[in-house]
Amino acid sequence: MDFVGKRKYFFMLSAIVILVGIVSMTIQPRFKVGIEFEGGSALSVTFAEAVDEGQIRGTMADLGHGEAIVQGVGDTGVLIRTRTLESPRNEGDVSERETIEQRLEQDFGAIESSELSAVSEAVAKETIRNAGIAVGVASIFIMLYISFAFRLMPNSLRLGAAAIIAGIHDVLVTLGLFSILGKVIDLEVNAMFITGILTVVGYSVHDTIVVFDRIRENTARRISRDFATTINVSIMETLGRSLTTSLTTLTVILALMLMGGGTIESLLYTLLIGVIVGTYSSIGIASQLLLVWEQRGFFPFRRSAPAEAGTRG
């Protein structure tokens, strides 16, 4: 199959998907945001007996807290994260916390202890800033590592830059789809989403390195004087491995979804999207960028020159 010959279609498809995502991100609400990013309350409750997280989520929904995230802590404890709980407006009124605890005790038995903590808006903004810094720093180190690992190839910095661009492509696609899914199925962006994004970047780079390593081997072996042919052969030789790895990972993710991974739903959806897009970008974006730069240098809109074996300065 001629993957290189279809690179324009790959670029067009990516541009359309990213553009649709950007349009979605301009429409309010841009994302359905978790309390880690907008502030809220965290209620830690320990029961006398073991409880079911799914049933507690149902109870919280009945109380008007359908957005609540319920996470098991040990055998009898749960951590309930929800929007900021209101205090009593008048003396003698019952607070939201007390209402929740009374209902939980009614449905699930005696409560041995409970503790309420708040996540302020300032802390939420700090979380967003730190997440952005983490992704940026990780990208820089990944580019430097790839450039060093492929230092024996001419213009090794191009390989690092291509891998990072492919990773950014994957992040943009994932963000756009999360914006759309947040509007359609209330899929939430939370701390698990950030964990997933970092994992997606790592997965994408790993898949890209596999293809780049084969390109390096085939360039050294001089299987063709045409760099486009070298790239296409390298993609074909690594395609089976990439698809096998991706399908195996997707099987595990889908199994976790079917088993009811409610508390890590954002992580699972991020990985599901990221694995698919990461596999695609290593073939349709990163590898194709190498050829575009070989033909046109770092200025892709100038008139192309015939490609030769290897990479030129």
PDB file of C-alpha atoms in Angstrom:
ATOM      1  CA  MET A   1       0.000   0.000   0.000  1.00  0.00           C
ATOM      2  CA  ASP A   2       1.305   3.451  -0.918  1.00  0.00           C
ATOM      3  CA  PHE A   3       0.994   5.381   2.374  1.00  0.00           C
ATOM      4  CA  VAL A   4       3.383   8.095   1.207  1.00  0.00           C
ATOM      5  CA  GLY A   5       1.366   8.768  -1.921  1.00  0.00           C
ATOM      6  CA  LYS A   6      -1.723   9.411   0.210  1.00  0.00           C
ATOM      7  CA  ARG A   7      -0.067  11.880   2.588  1.00  0.00           C
ATOM      8  CA  LYS A   8      -2.199  14.789   1.337  1.00  0.00           C
ATOM      9  CA  TYR A   9      -5.314  12.877   2.362  1.00  0.00           C
ATOM     10  CA  PHE A  10      -3.808  12.190   5.794  1.00  0.00           C
ATOM     11  CA  PHE A  11      -3.054  15.881   6.264  1.00  0.00           C
ATOM     12  CA  MET A  12      -6.537  16.895   5.062  1.00  0.00           C
ATOM     13  CA  LEU A  13      -8.267  14.408   7.365  1.00  0.00           C
ATOM     14  CA  SER A  14      -6.283  15.613  10.377  1.00  0.00           C
ATOM     15  CA  ALA A  15      -6.944  19.257   9.511  1.00  0.00           C
ATOM     16  CA  ILE A  16     -10.703  18.645   9.277  1.00  0.00           C
ATOM     17  CA  VAL A  17     -10.895  16.732  12.568  1.00  0.00           C
ATOM     18  CA  ILE A  18      -8.806  19.338  14.396  1.00  0.00           C
ATOM     19  CA  LEU A  19     -10.827  22.205  12.885  1.00  0.00           C
ATOM     20  CA  VAL A  20     -14.125  20.629  13.993  1.00  0.00           C
ATOM     21  CA  GLY A  21     -12.680  20.206  17.489  1.00  0.00           C
ATOM     22  CA  ILE A  22     -11.506  23.824  17.608  1.00  0.00           C
ATOM     23  CA  VAL A  23     -14.974  25.008  16.558  1.00  0.00           C
ATOM     24  CA  SER A  24     -16.483  22.914  19.362  1.00  0.00           C
ATOM     25  CA  MET A  25     -14.004  24.424  21.831  1.00  0.00           C
ATOM     26  CA  THR A  26     -15.174  27.934  20.879  1.00  0.00           C
ATOM     27  CA  ILE A  27     -18.770  27.070  21.822  1.00  0.00           C
ATOM     28  CA  GLN A  28     -19.692  27.395  25.500  1.00  0.00           C
ATOM     29  CA  PRO A  29     -19.323  25.331  27.527  1.00  0.00           C
ATOM     30  CA  ARG A  30     -16.000  24.431  25.931  1.00  0.00           C
ATOM     31  CA  PHE A  31     -15.613  21.358  28.154  1.00  0.00           C
ATOM     32  CA  LYS A  32     -17.538  19.667  30.920  1.00  0.00           C
ATOM     33  CA  VAL A  33     -15.026  20.386  33.656  1.00  0.00           C
ATOM     34  CA  GLY A  34     -14.482  18.378  36.858  1.00  0.00           C
ATOM     35  CA  ILE A  35     -14.144  19.923  40.304  1.00  0.00           C
ATOM     36  CA  GLU A  36     -10.343  19.664  40.070  1.00  0.00           C
ATOM     37  CA  PHE A  37     -10.519  22.483  37.500  1.00  0.00           C
ATOM     38  CA  GLU A  38     -13.407  24.611  38.762  1.00  0.00           C
ATOM     39  CA  GLY A  39     -13.478  23.988  42.500  1.00  0.00           C
ATOM     40  CA  GLY A  40     -15.893  21.936  44.596  1.00  0.00           C
ATOM     41  CA  SER A  41     -16.248  19.749  47.678  1.00  0.00           C
ATOM     42  CA  ALA A  42     -14.775  16.395  48.633  1.00  0.00           C
ATOM     43  CA  LEU A  43     -16.691  14.333  51.216  1.00  0.00           C
ATOM     44  CA  SER A  44     -14.826  11.369  52.698  1.00  0.00           C
ATOM     45  CA  VAL A  45     -17.199   8.875  54.324  1.00  0.00           C
ATOM     46  CA  THR A  46     -16.450   5.639  56.178  1.00  0.00           C
ATOM     47  CA  PHE A  47     -19.321   3.186  56.645  1.00  0.00           C
ATOM     48  CA  ALA A  48     -19.659   0.379  59.177  1.00  0.00           C
ATOM     49  CA  GLU A  49     -20.032  -2.133  56.321  1.00  0.00           C
ATOM     50  CA  ALA A  50     -18.876  -2.425  52.713  1.00  0.00           C
ATOM     51  CA  VAL A  51     -20.853  -0.376  50.174  1.00  0.00           C
ATOM     52  CA  ASP A  52     -21.294  -0.365  46.412  1.00  0.00           C
ATOM     53  CA  GLU A  53     -19.896   2.677  44.566  1.00  0.00           C
ATOM     54  CA  GLY A  54     -22.488   2.449  41.793  1.00  0.00           C
ATOM     55  CA  GLN A  55     -25.377   2.556  44.281  1.00  0.00           C
ATOM     56  CA  ILE A  56     -23.857   5.584  46.007  1.00  0.00           C
ATOM     57  CA  ARG A  57     -23.597   7.355  42.643  1.00  0.00           C
ATOM     58  CA  GLY A  58     -27.292   6.632  42.140  1.00  0.00           C
ATOM     59  CA  THR A  59     -28.144   8.082  45.547  1.00  0.00           C
ATOM     60  CA  MET A  60     -26.095  11.209  44.847  1.00  0.00           C
ATOM     61  CA  ALA A  61     -27.915  11.647  41.532  1.00  0.00           C
ATOM     62  CA  ASP A  62     -31.252  11.414  43.366  1.00  0.00           C
ATOM     63  CA  LEU A  63     -30.035  14.213  45.642  1.00  0.00           C
ATOM     64  CA  GLY A  64     -29.283  16.451  42.670  1.00  0.00           C
ATOM     65  CA  HIS A  65     -25.569  15.675  42.415  1.00  0.00           C
ATOM     66  CA  GLY A  66     -25.412  13.752  39.169  1.00  0.00           C
ATOM     67  CA  GLU A  67     -21.949  15.186  38.542  1.00  0.00           C
ATOM     68  CA  ALA A  68     -20.563  13.528  41.688  1.00  0.00           C
ATOM     69  CA  ILE A  69     -17.506  11.296  41.347  1.00  0.00           C
ATOM     70  CA  VAL A  70     -17.477   8.378  43.774  1.00  0.00           C
ATOM     71  CA  GLN A  71     -14.245   6.534  44.477  1.00  0.00           C
ATOM     72  CA  GLY A  72     -13.805   3.611  46.860  1.00  0.00           C
ATOM     73  CA  VAL A  73     -11.288   3.966  49.700  1.00  0.00           C
ATOM     74  CA  GLY A  74     -10.469   0.661  51.345  1.00  0.00           C
ATOM     75  CA  ASP A  75     -13.276  -1.806  52.100  1.00  0.00           C
ATOM     76  CA  THR A  76     -15.830   0.506  53.706  1.00  0.00           C
ATOM     77  CA  GLY A  77     -14.834   4.049  52.720  1.00  0.00           C
ATOM     78  CA  VAL A  78     -15.749   6.272  49.777  1.00  0.00           C
ATOM     79  CA  LEU A  79     -14.574   9.637  48.540  1.00  0.00           C
ATOM     80  CA  ILE A  80     -17.358  11.714  47.002  1.00  0.00           C
ATOM     81  CA  ARG A  81     -16.265  14.683  44.897  1.00  0.00           C
ATOM     82  CA  THR A  82     -18.998  17.061  43.824  1.00  0.00           C
ATOM     83  CA  ARG A  83     -19.823  20.734  43.328  1.00  0.00           C
ATOM     84  CA  THR A  84     -19.439  23.038  46.323  1.00  0.00           C
ATOM     85  CA  LEU A  85     -21.920  22.031  49.023  1.00  0.00           C
ATOM     86  CA  GLU A  86     -24.007  24.906  50.340  1.00  0.00           C
ATOM     87  CA  SER A  87     -24.056  25.927  53.986  1.00  0.00           C
ATOM     88  CA  PRO A  88     -27.357  26.592  55.829  1.00  0.00           C
ATOM     89  CA  ARG A  89     -28.819  29.948  54.825  1.00  0.00           C
ATOM     90  CA  ASN A  90     -30.785  30.399  58.042  1.00  0.00           C
ATOM     91  CA  GLU A  91     -30.252  29.255  61.570  1.00  0.00           C
ATOM     92  CA  GLY A  92     -31.813  25.855  62.082  1.00  0.00           C
ATOM     93  CA  ASP A  93     -31.678  24.903  58.373  1.00  0.00           C
ATOM     94  CA  VAL A  94     -30.031  21.629  57.354  1.00  0.00           C
ATOM     95  CA  SER A  95     -26.851  21.897  55.287  1.00  0.00           C
ATOM     96  CA  GLU A  96     -26.335  19.968  52.050  1.00  0.00           C
ATOM     97  CA  ARG A  97     -23.657  17.924  53.778  1.00  0.00           C
ATOM     98  CA  GLU A  98     -26.071  16.854  56.505  1.00  0.00           C
ATOM     99  CA  THR A  99     -28.748  16.027  53.925  1.00  0.00           C
ATOM    100  CA  ILE A 100     -26.304  13.827  52.010  1.00  0.00           C
ATOM    101  CA  GLU A 101     -25.047  12.066  55.145  1.00  0.00           C
ATOM    102  CA  GLN A 102     -28.585  11.393  56.370  1.00  0.00           C
ATOM    103  CA  ARG A 103     -29.575   9.865  53.033  1.00  0.00           C
ATOM    104  CA  LEU A 104     -26.369   7.801  52.822  1.00  0.00           C
ATOM    105  CA  GLU A 105     -26.952   6.486  56.346  1.00  0.00           C
ATOM    106  CA  GLN A 106     -30.522   5.672  55.474  1.00  0.00           C
ATOM    107  CA  ASP A 107     -29.559   3.757  52.315  1.00  0.00           C
ATOM    108  CA  PHE A 108     -26.252   2.156  53.321  1.00  0.00           C
ATOM    109  CA  GLY A 109     -26.157   1.840  57.074  1.00  0.00           C
ATOM    110  CA  ALA A 110     -24.276   3.546  59.863  1.00  0.00           C
ATOM    111  CA  ILE A 111     -21.550   6.075  59.080  1.00  0.00           C
ATOM    112  CA  GLU A 112     -18.526   5.718  61.329  1.00  0.00           C
ATOM    113  CA  SER A 113     -16.827   8.955  60.242  1.00  0.00           C
ATOM    114  CA  SER A 114     -16.996  11.704  57.639  1.00  0.00           C
ATOM    115  CA  GLU A 115     -14.793  14.607  56.645  1.00  0.00           C
ATOM    116  CA  LEU A 116     -15.499  17.486  54.263  1.00  0.00           C
ATOM    117  CA  SER A 117     -12.814  19.401  52.401  1.00  0.00           C
ATOM    118  CA  ALA A 118     -13.039  22.065  49.700  1.00  0.00           C
ATOM    119  CA  VAL A 119     -11.170  22.582  46.441  1.00  0.00           C
ATOM    120  CA  SER A 120     -10.922  26.331  45.878  1.00  0.00           C
ATOM    121  CA  GLU A 121     -11.069  27.975  42.452  1.00  0.00           C
ATOM    122  CA  ALA A 122      -7.495  29.205  42.929  1.00  0.00           C
ATOM    123  CA  VAL A 123      -6.272  25.644  43.483  1.00  0.00           C
ATOM    124  CA  ALA A 124      -8.223  24.538  40.408  1.00  0.00           C
ATOM    125  CA  LYS A 125      -6.519  27.184  38.239  1.00  0.00           C
ATOM    126  CA  GLU A 126      -3.150  26.136  39.646  1.00  0.00           C
ATOM    127  CA  THR A 127      -3.934  22.550  38.633  1.00  0.00           C
ATOM    128  CA  ILE A 128      -4.640  23.636  35.053  1.00  0.00           C
ATOM    129  CA  ARG A 129      -1.409  25.645  34.907  1.00  0.00           C
ATOM    130  CA  ASN A 130       0.675  22.773  36.287  1.00  0.00           C
ATOM    131  CA  ALA A 131      -0.913  20.360  33.832  1.00  0.00           C
ATOM    132  CA  GLY A 132       0.024  22.594  30.901  1.00  0.00           C
ATOM    133  CA  ILE A 133       3.576  22.967  32.184  1.00  0.00           C
ATOM    134  CA  ALA A 134       3.886  19.189  32.616  1.00  0.00           C
ATOM    135  CA  VAL A 135       2.821  18.535  29.013  1.00  0.00           C
ATOM    136  CA  GLY A 136       5.152  21.258  27.683  1.00  0.00           C
ATOM    137  CA  VAL A 137       8.200  20.090  29.656  1.00  0.00           C
ATOM    138  CA  ALA A 138       7.562  16.466  28.691  1.00  0.00           C
ATOM    139  CA  SER A 139       7.392  17.446  25.005  1.00  0.00           C
ATOM    140  CA  ILE A 140      10.728  19.310  25.144  1.00  0.00           C
ATOM    141  CA  PHE A 141      12.527  16.404  26.796  1.00  0.00           C
ATOM    142  CA  ILE A 142      11.011  13.926  24.357  1.00  0.00           C
ATOM    143  CA  MET A 143      12.215  15.982  21.371  1.00  0.00           C
ATOM    144  CA  LEU A 144      15.718  16.266  22.804  1.00  0.00           C
ATOM    145  CA  TYR A 145      15.845  12.542  23.562  1.00  0.00           C
ATOM    146  CA  ILE A 146      14.738  11.532  20.072  1.00  0.00           C
ATOM    147  CA  SER A 147      17.207  13.946  18.496  1.00  0.00           C
ATOM    148  CA  PHE A 148      19.996  12.410  20.603  1.00  0.00           C
ATOM    149  CA  ALA A 149      18.895   8.803  19.999  1.00  0.00           C
ATOM    150  CA  PHE A 150      18.929   9.367  16.216  1.00  0.00           C
ATOM    151  CA  ARG A 151      22.002  11.616  16.246  1.00  0.00           C
ATOM    152  CA  LEU A 152      23.796   9.467  13.648  1.00  0.00           C
ATOM    153  CA  MET A 153      21.162  10.400  11.049  1.00  0.00           C
ATOM    154  CA  PRO A 154      21.504  13.703   9.194  1.00  0.00           C
ATOM    155  CA  ASN A 155      19.234  16.421  10.614  1.00  0.00           C
ATOM    156  CA  SER A 156      18.193  14.302  13.590  1.00  0.00           C
ATOM    157  CA  LEU A 157      16.382  17.308  15.067  1.00  0.00           C
ATOM    158  CA  ARG A 158      13.766  16.859  12.359  1.00  0.00           C
ATOM    159  CA  LEU A 159      12.852  13.446  13.749  1.00  0.00           C
ATOM    160  CA  GLY A 160      12.371  14.886  17.227  1.00  0.00           C
ATOM    161  CA  ALA A 161      10.321  17.786  15.869  1.00  0.00           C
ATOM    162  CA  ALA A 162       8.171  15.446  13.738  1.00  0.00           C
ATOM    163  CA  ALA A 163       7.476  13.207  16.745  1.00  0.00           C
ATOM    164  CA  ILE A 164       6.434  16.195  18.874  1.00  0.00           C
ATOM    165  CA  ILE A 165       4.215  17.606  16.121  1.00  0.00           C
ATOM    166  CA  ALA A 166       2.534  14.198  15.874  1.00  0.00           C
ATOM    167  CA  GLY A 167       2.083  14.225  19.663  1.00  0.00           C
ATOM    168  CA  ILE A 168       0.582  17.740  19.554  1.00  0.00           C
ATOM    169  CA  HIS A 169      -1.692  16.533  16.746  1.00  0.00           C
ATOM    170  CA  ASP A 170      -2.908  13.696  18.988  1.00  0.00           C
ATOM    171  CA  VAL A 171      -3.517  16.064  21.919  1.00  0.00           C
ATOM    172  CA  LEU A 172      -5.497  18.493  19.735  1.00  0.00           C
ATOM    173  CA  VAL A 173      -7.644  15.701  18.319  1.00  0.00           C
ATOM    174  CA  THR A 174      -8.283  14.313  21.813  1.00  0.00           C
ATOM    175  CA  LEU A 175      -9.160  17.765  23.197  1.00  0.00           C
ATOM    176  CA  GLY A 176     -11.553  18.407  20.312  1.00  0.00           C
ATOM    177  CA  LEU A 177     -13.302  15.061  20.703  1.00  0.00           C
ATOM    178  CA  PHE A 178     -13.588  15.571  24.478  1.00  0.00           C
ATOM    179  CA  SER A 179     -15.181  18.967  23.846  1.00  0.00           C
ATOM    180  CA  ILE A 180     -17.719  17.347  21.526  1.00  0.00           C
ATOM    181  CA  LEU A 181     -18.348  14.355  23.796  1.00  0.00           C
ATOM    182  CA  GLY A 182     -18.739  16.661  26.794  1.00  0.00           C
ATOM    183  CA  LYS A 183     -21.678  18.278  25.024  1.00  0.00           C
ATOM    184  CA  VAL A 184     -23.133  14.986  23.814  1.00  0.00           C
ATOM    185  CA  ILE A 185     -22.611  12.469  26.656  1.00  0.00           C
ATOM    186  CA  ASP A 186     -21.384  14.742  29.487  1.00  0.00           C
ATOM    187  CA  LEU A 187     -17.855  13.343  29.334  1.00  0.00           C
ATOM    188  CA  GLU A 188     -15.828  15.181  31.962  1.00  0.00           C
ATOM    189  CA  VAL A 189     -12.362  16.702  31.824  1.00  0.00           C
ATOM    190  CA  ASN A 190     -10.677  16.088  35.177  1.00  0.00           C
ATOM    191  CA  ALA A 191      -7.375  15.020  36.733  1.00  0.00           C
ATOM    192  CA  MET A 192      -7.698  11.568  35.118  1.00  0.00           C
ATOM    193  CA  PHE A 193      -7.903  13.286  31.742  1.00  0.00           C
ATOM    194  CA  ILE A 194      -4.524  14.958  32.330  1.00  0.00           C
ATOM    195  CA  THR A 195      -3.050  11.577  33.263  1.00  0.00           C
ATOM    196  CA  GLY A 196      -4.477  10.177  30.047  1.00  0.00           C
ATOM    197  CA  ILE A 197      -3.078  13.024  27.922  1.00  0.00           C
ATOM    198  CA  LEU A 198       0.446  12.437  29.242  1.00  0.00           C
ATOM    199  CA  THR A 199       0.023   8.717  28.548  1.00  0.00           C
ATOM    200  CA  VAL A 200      -1.226   9.439  25.019  1.00  0.00           C
ATOM    201  CA  VAL A 201       1.816  11.620  24.262  1.00  0.00           C
ATOM    202  CA  GLY A 202       4.107   8.846  25.482  1.00  0.00           C
ATOM    203  CA  TYR A 203       2.243   6.190  23.478  1.00  0.00           C
ATOM    204  CA  SER A 204       2.298   8.316  20.327  1.00  0.00           C
ATOM    205  CA  VAL A 205       6.030   8.976  20.619  1.00  0.00           C
ATOM    206  CA  HIS A 206       6.744   5.291  21.254  1.00  0.00           C
ATOM    207  CA  ASP A 207       4.814   4.262  18.135  1.00  0.00           C
ATOM    208  CA  THR A 208       6.555   6.965  16.105  1.00  0.00           C
ATOM    209  CA  ILE A 209      10.006   5.891  17.298  1.00  0.00           C
ATOM    210  CA  VAL A 210       9.318   2.337  16.097  1.00  0.00           C
ATOM    211  CA  VAL A 211       8.679   3.638  12.568  1.00  0.00           C
ATOM    212  CA  PHE A 212      11.616   6.078  12.687  1.00  0.00           C
ATOM    213  CA  ASP A 213      13.976   3.343  13.829  1.00  0.00           C
ATOM    214  CA  ARG A 214      13.026   1.229  10.816  1.00  0.00           C
ATOM    215  CA  ILE A 215      13.484   4.255   8.543  1.00  0.00           C
ATOM    216  CA  ARG A 216      16.979   4.657   9.990  1.00  0.00           C
ATOM    217  CA  GLU A 217      17.795   0.996   9.385  1.00  0.00           C
ATOM    218  CA  ASN A 218      16.483   1.015   5.840  1.00  0.00           C
ATOM    219  CA  THR A 219      18.290   4.286   5.065  1.00  0.00           C
ATOM    220  CA  ALA A 220      21.564   2.762   6.273  1.00  0.00           C
ATOM    221  CA  ARG A 221      20.921  -0.349   4.170  1.00  0.00           C
ATOM    222  CA  ARG A 222      20.145   1.875   1.170  1.00  0.00           C
ATOM    223  CA  ILE A 223      17.147  -0.188   0.098  1.00  0.00           C
ATOM    224  CA  SER A 224      16.232   2.634  -2.292  1.00  0.00           C
ATOM    225  CA  ARG A 225      17.667   5.921  -3.534  1.00  0.00           C
ATOM    226  CA  ASP A 226      14.163   7.359  -3.218  1.00  0.00           C
ATOM    227  CA  PHE A 227      13.503   8.507   0.365  1.00  0.00           C
ATOM    228  CA  ALA A 228       9.740   8.234  -0.202  1.00  0.00           C
ATOM    229  CA  THR A 229      10.147   4.538  -1.012  1.00  0.00           C
ATOM    230  CA  THR A 230      12.297   4.042   2.078  1.00  0.00           C
ATOM    231  CA  ILE A 231       9.612   5.600   4.286  1.00  0.00           C
ATOM    232  CA  ASN A 232       6.816   3.603   2.687  1.00  0.00           C
ATOM    233  CA  VAL A 233       8.689   0.294   3.055  1.00  0.00           C
ATOM    234  CA  SER A 234       9.476   1.141   6.688  1.00  0.00           C
ATOM    235  CA  ILE A 235       5.800   1.832   7.433  1.00  0.00           C
ATOM    236  CA  MET A 236       4.760  -1.448   5.831  1.00  0.00           C
ATOM    237  CA  GLU A 237       7.377  -3.387   7.801  1.00  0.00           C
ATOM    238  CA  THR A 238       6.251  -1.928  11.144  1.00  0.00           C
ATOM    239  CA  LEU A 239       2.508  -1.796  10.422  1.00  0.00           C
ATOM    240  CA  GLY A 240       1.772  -5.282  11.742  1.00  0.00           C
ATOM    241  CA  ARG A 241       3.592  -4.628  15.008  1.00  0.00           C
ATOM    242  CA  SER A 242       1.883  -1.266  15.516  1.00  0.00           C
ATOM    243  CA  LEU A 243      -1.600  -2.633  14.842  1.00  0.00           C
ATOM    244  CA  THR A 244      -1.050  -5.661  17.088  1.00  0.00           C
ATOM    245  CA  THR A 245       0.115  -3.463  19.954  1.00  0.00           C
ATOM    246  CA  SER A 246      -2.770  -1.031  19.489  1.00  0.00           C
ATOM    247  CA  LEU A 247      -5.439  -3.738  19.235  1.00  0.00           C
ATOM    248  CA  THR A 248      -4.130  -5.444  22.371  1.00  0.00           C
ATOM    249  CA  THR A 249      -4.224  -2.146  24.272  1.00  0.00           C
ATOM    250  CA  LEU A 250      -7.695  -1.317  22.960  1.00  0.00           C
ATOM    251  CA  THR A 251      -8.975  -4.718  24.083  1.00  0.00           C
ATOM    252  CA  VAL A 252      -7.874  -4.002  27.659  1.00  0.00           C
ATOM    253  CA  ILE A 253      -9.394  -0.499  27.586  1.00  0.00           C
ATOM    254  CA  LEU A 254     -12.721  -1.772  26.257  1.00  0.00           C
ATOM    255  CA  ALA A 255     -12.763  -4.530  28.882  1.00  0.00           C
ATOM    256  CA  LEU A 256     -12.304  -1.930  31.640  1.00  0.00           C
ATOM    257  CA  MET A 257     -15.121   0.146  30.152  1.00  0.00           C
ATOM    258  CA  LEU A 258     -17.483  -2.838  30.043  1.00  0.00           C
ATOM    259  CA  MET A 259     -16.599  -3.774  33.622  1.00  0.00           C
ATOM    260  CA  GLY A 260     -17.762  -0.342  34.746  1.00  0.00           C
ATOM    261  CA  GLY A 261     -14.748   1.865  35.310  1.00  0.00           C
ATOM    262  CA  GLY A 262     -16.897   4.842  36.285  1.00  0.00           C
ATOM    263  CA  THR A 263     -14.297   6.570  38.430  1.00  0.00           C
ATOM    264  CA  ILE A 264     -11.687   6.440  35.633  1.00  0.00           C
ATOM    265  CA  GLU A 265     -14.067   7.055  32.733  1.00  0.00           C
ATOM    266  CA  SER A 266     -12.157  10.136  31.528  1.00  0.00           C
ATOM    267  CA  LEU A 267      -8.876   8.214  31.590  1.00  0.00           C
ATOM    268  CA  LEU A 268     -10.326   5.304  29.626  1.00  0.00           C
ATOM    269  CA  TYR A 269     -11.878   7.528  26.956  1.00  0.00           C
ATOM    270  CA  THR A 270      -8.638   9.503  26.653  1.00  0.00           C
ATOM    271  CA  LEU A 271      -6.643   6.308  26.167  1.00  0.00           C
ATOM    272  CA  LEU A 272      -9.205   4.895  23.734  1.00  0.00           C
ATOM    273  CA  ILE A 273      -9.010   7.993  21.536  1.00  0.00           C
ATOM    274  CA  GLY A 274      -5.274   8.432  22.036  1.00  0.00           C
ATOM    275  CA  VAL A 275      -4.280   4.892  21.091  1.00  0.00           C
ATOM    276  CA  ILE A 276      -6.255   5.064  17.844  1.00  0.00           C
ATOM    277  CA  VAL A 277      -5.049   8.553  16.939  1.00  0.00           C
ATOM    278  CA  GLY A 278      -1.465   7.801  18.051  1.00  0.00           C
ATOM    279  CA  THR A 279      -1.243   4.789  15.763  1.00  0.00           C
ATOM    280  CA  TYR A 280      -2.638   6.850  12.898  1.00  0.00           C
ATOM    281  CA  SER A 281      -0.309   9.820  13.467  1.00  0.00           C
ATOM    282  CA  SER A 282       2.870   7.714  13.491  1.00  0.00           C
ATOM    283  CA  ILE A 283       1.942   6.557   9.984  1.00  0.00           C
ATOM    284  CA  GLY A 284       0.034   9.483   8.518  1.00  0.00           C
ATOM    285  CA  ILE A 285       1.633  12.509  10.190  1.00  0.00           C
ATOM    286  CA  ALA A 286       5.122  12.006  11.683  1.00  0.00           C
ATOM    287  CA  SER A 287       6.546   9.860   8.883  1.00  0.00           C
ATOM    288  CA  GLN A 288       5.003  12.033   6.177  1.00  0.00           C
ATOM    289  CA  LEU A 289       6.474  15.190   7.722  1.00  0.00           C
ATOM    290  CA  LEU A 290       9.954  13.727   7.293  1.00  0.00           C
ATOM    291  CA  LEU A 291       9.342  13.376   3.572  1.00  0.00           C
ATOM    292  CA  VAL A 292       7.852  16.873   3.273  1.00  0.00           C
ATOM    293  CA  TRP A 293      10.905  18.339   5.016  1.00  0.00           C
ATOM    294  CA  GLU A 294      13.227  16.255   2.827  1.00  0.00           C
ATOM    295  CA  GLN A 295      11.587  17.626  -0.300  1.00  0.00           C
ATOM    296  CA  ARG A 296      11.008  21.214   0.821  1.00  0.00           C
ATOM    297  CA  GLY A 297      13.141  21.758   3.930  1.00  0.00           C
ATOM    298  CA  PHE A 298      11.518  23.485   6.895  1.00  0.00           C
ATOM    299  CA  PHE A 299       9.457  25.639   4.505  1.00  0.00           C
ATOM    300  CA  PRO A 300       6.750  23.243   3.254  1.00  0.00           C
ATOM    301  CA  PHE A 301       5.020  25.784   0.996  1.00  0.00           C
ATOM    302  CA  ARG A 302       7.915  26.446  -1.316  1.00  0.00           C
ATOM    303  CA  ARG A 303       8.229  24.543  -4.583  1.00  0.00           C
ATOM    304  CA  SER A 304       9.241  20.932  -3.954  1.00  0.00           C
ATOM    305  CA  ALA A 305      12.499  19.435  -5.175  1.00  0.00           C
ATOM    306  CA  PRO A 306      13.041  15.778  -6.088  1.00  0.00           C
ATOM    307  CA  ALA A 307      13.758  13.623  -3.036  1.00  0.00           C
ATOM    308  CA  GLU A 308      16.987  11.691  -2.789  1.00  0.00           C
ATOM    309  CA  ALA A 309      18.212   9.025  -0.426  1.00  0.00           C
ATOM    310  CA  GLY A 310      18.855  10.095   3.171  1.00  0.00           C
ATOM    311  CA  THR A 311      18.110  13.574   4.497  1.00  0.00           C
ATOM    312  CA  ARG A 312      19.783  16.800   3.470  1.00  0.00           C
ATOM    313  CA  GLY A 313      20.560  19.877   5.550  1.00  0.00           C
TER     314      GLY A 313
END
